[in-house]
XYZ file of C-alpha atoms in Angstrom:
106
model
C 11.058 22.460 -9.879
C 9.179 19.911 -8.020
C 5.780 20.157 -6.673
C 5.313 17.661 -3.540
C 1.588 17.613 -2.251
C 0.750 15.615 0.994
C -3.178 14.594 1.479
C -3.870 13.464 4.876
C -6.615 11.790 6.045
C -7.050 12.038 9.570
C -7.776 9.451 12.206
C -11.720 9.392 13.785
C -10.516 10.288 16.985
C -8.011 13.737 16.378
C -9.711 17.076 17.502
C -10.268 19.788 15.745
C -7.581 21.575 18.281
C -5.156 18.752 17.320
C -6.322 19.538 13.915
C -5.014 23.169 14.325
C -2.161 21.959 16.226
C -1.183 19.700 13.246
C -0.912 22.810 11.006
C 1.234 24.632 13.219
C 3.779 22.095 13.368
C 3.806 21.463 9.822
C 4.631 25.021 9.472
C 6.992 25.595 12.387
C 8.747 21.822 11.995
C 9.349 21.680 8.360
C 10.116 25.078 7.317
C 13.412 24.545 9.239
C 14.641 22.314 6.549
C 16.702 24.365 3.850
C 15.111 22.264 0.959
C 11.904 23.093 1.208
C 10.406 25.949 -0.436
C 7.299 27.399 -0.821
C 5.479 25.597 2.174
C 1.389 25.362 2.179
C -0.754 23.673 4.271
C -4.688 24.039 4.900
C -7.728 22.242 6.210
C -10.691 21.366 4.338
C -13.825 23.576 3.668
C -16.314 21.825 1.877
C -16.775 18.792 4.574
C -18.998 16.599 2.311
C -16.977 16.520 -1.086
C -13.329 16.064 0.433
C -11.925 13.197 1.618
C -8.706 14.884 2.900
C -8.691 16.793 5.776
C -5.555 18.471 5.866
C -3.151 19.186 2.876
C 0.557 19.898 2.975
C 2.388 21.440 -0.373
C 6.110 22.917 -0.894
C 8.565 23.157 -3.745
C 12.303 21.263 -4.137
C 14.076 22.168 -6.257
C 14.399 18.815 -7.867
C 13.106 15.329 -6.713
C 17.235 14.734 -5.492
C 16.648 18.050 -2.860
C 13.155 16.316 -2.089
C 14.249 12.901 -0.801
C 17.105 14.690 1.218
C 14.765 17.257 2.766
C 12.720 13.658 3.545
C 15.430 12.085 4.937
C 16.952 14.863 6.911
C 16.252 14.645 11.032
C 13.801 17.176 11.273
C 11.554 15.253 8.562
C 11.482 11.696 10.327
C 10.836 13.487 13.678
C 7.768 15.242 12.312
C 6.416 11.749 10.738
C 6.900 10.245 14.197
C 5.566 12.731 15.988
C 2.988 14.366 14.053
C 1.903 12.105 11.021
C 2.118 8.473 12.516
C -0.245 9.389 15.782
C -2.743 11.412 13.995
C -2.982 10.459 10.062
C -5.160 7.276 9.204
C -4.446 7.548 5.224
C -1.571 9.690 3.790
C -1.406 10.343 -0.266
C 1.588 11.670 -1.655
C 1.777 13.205 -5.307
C 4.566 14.969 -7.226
C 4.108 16.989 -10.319
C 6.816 18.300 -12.279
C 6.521 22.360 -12.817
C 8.602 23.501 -15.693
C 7.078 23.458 -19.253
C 8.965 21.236 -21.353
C 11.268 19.306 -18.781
C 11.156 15.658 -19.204
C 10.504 14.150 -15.885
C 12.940 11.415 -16.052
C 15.584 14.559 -15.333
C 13.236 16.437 -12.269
């Protein structure tokens, strides 16, 4: 199982209405694709310590499910549409999540 864990970083100008906004189509927009389990995504509390504003987690069920939920339609609409006009810096990270699995198989 694959842990994939978006950071964004939003741009000066985005609301926080768009803010909200940006959370509900995360939720609404990628939950639609079949690969993607376990969806999360929050805002920041502590405004002083965290760089990220917004984080976006889910599950595949191995990195091959991953870069076909990324490549699917309803994936490259949301980066257009959601990420590209409001993110300034995006960090991606990817953790393996089963005890003992080499990652060279995830």
């Amino acid at each position: 199982m694959v842990h994939h864990l978006m950071l964004f970083k939003l741009k000066p100008d985005v609301t926080p209405e768009q803010t909200e906004s940006i959370m509900v189509e995360t939720r609404i927009r990628l939950l639609k694709i079949p690969e993607v389990m376990n969806l999360r995504c929050g805002k920041k509390i502590d405004l002083k310590k965290n760089p990220h504003d917004i984080f976006v987690s889910m599950d595949f069920e191995n990195l091959s499910k991953g870069r076909i939920a990324q490549e699917s339609a309803i994936w490259v609409k949301y980066e257009k549409q959601v990420i590209d006009p409001h993110v300034a810096v995006l960090t991606v990270l990817e953790y393996e999540m089963d005890p003992g699995k080499d990652v060279a198989y995830s």
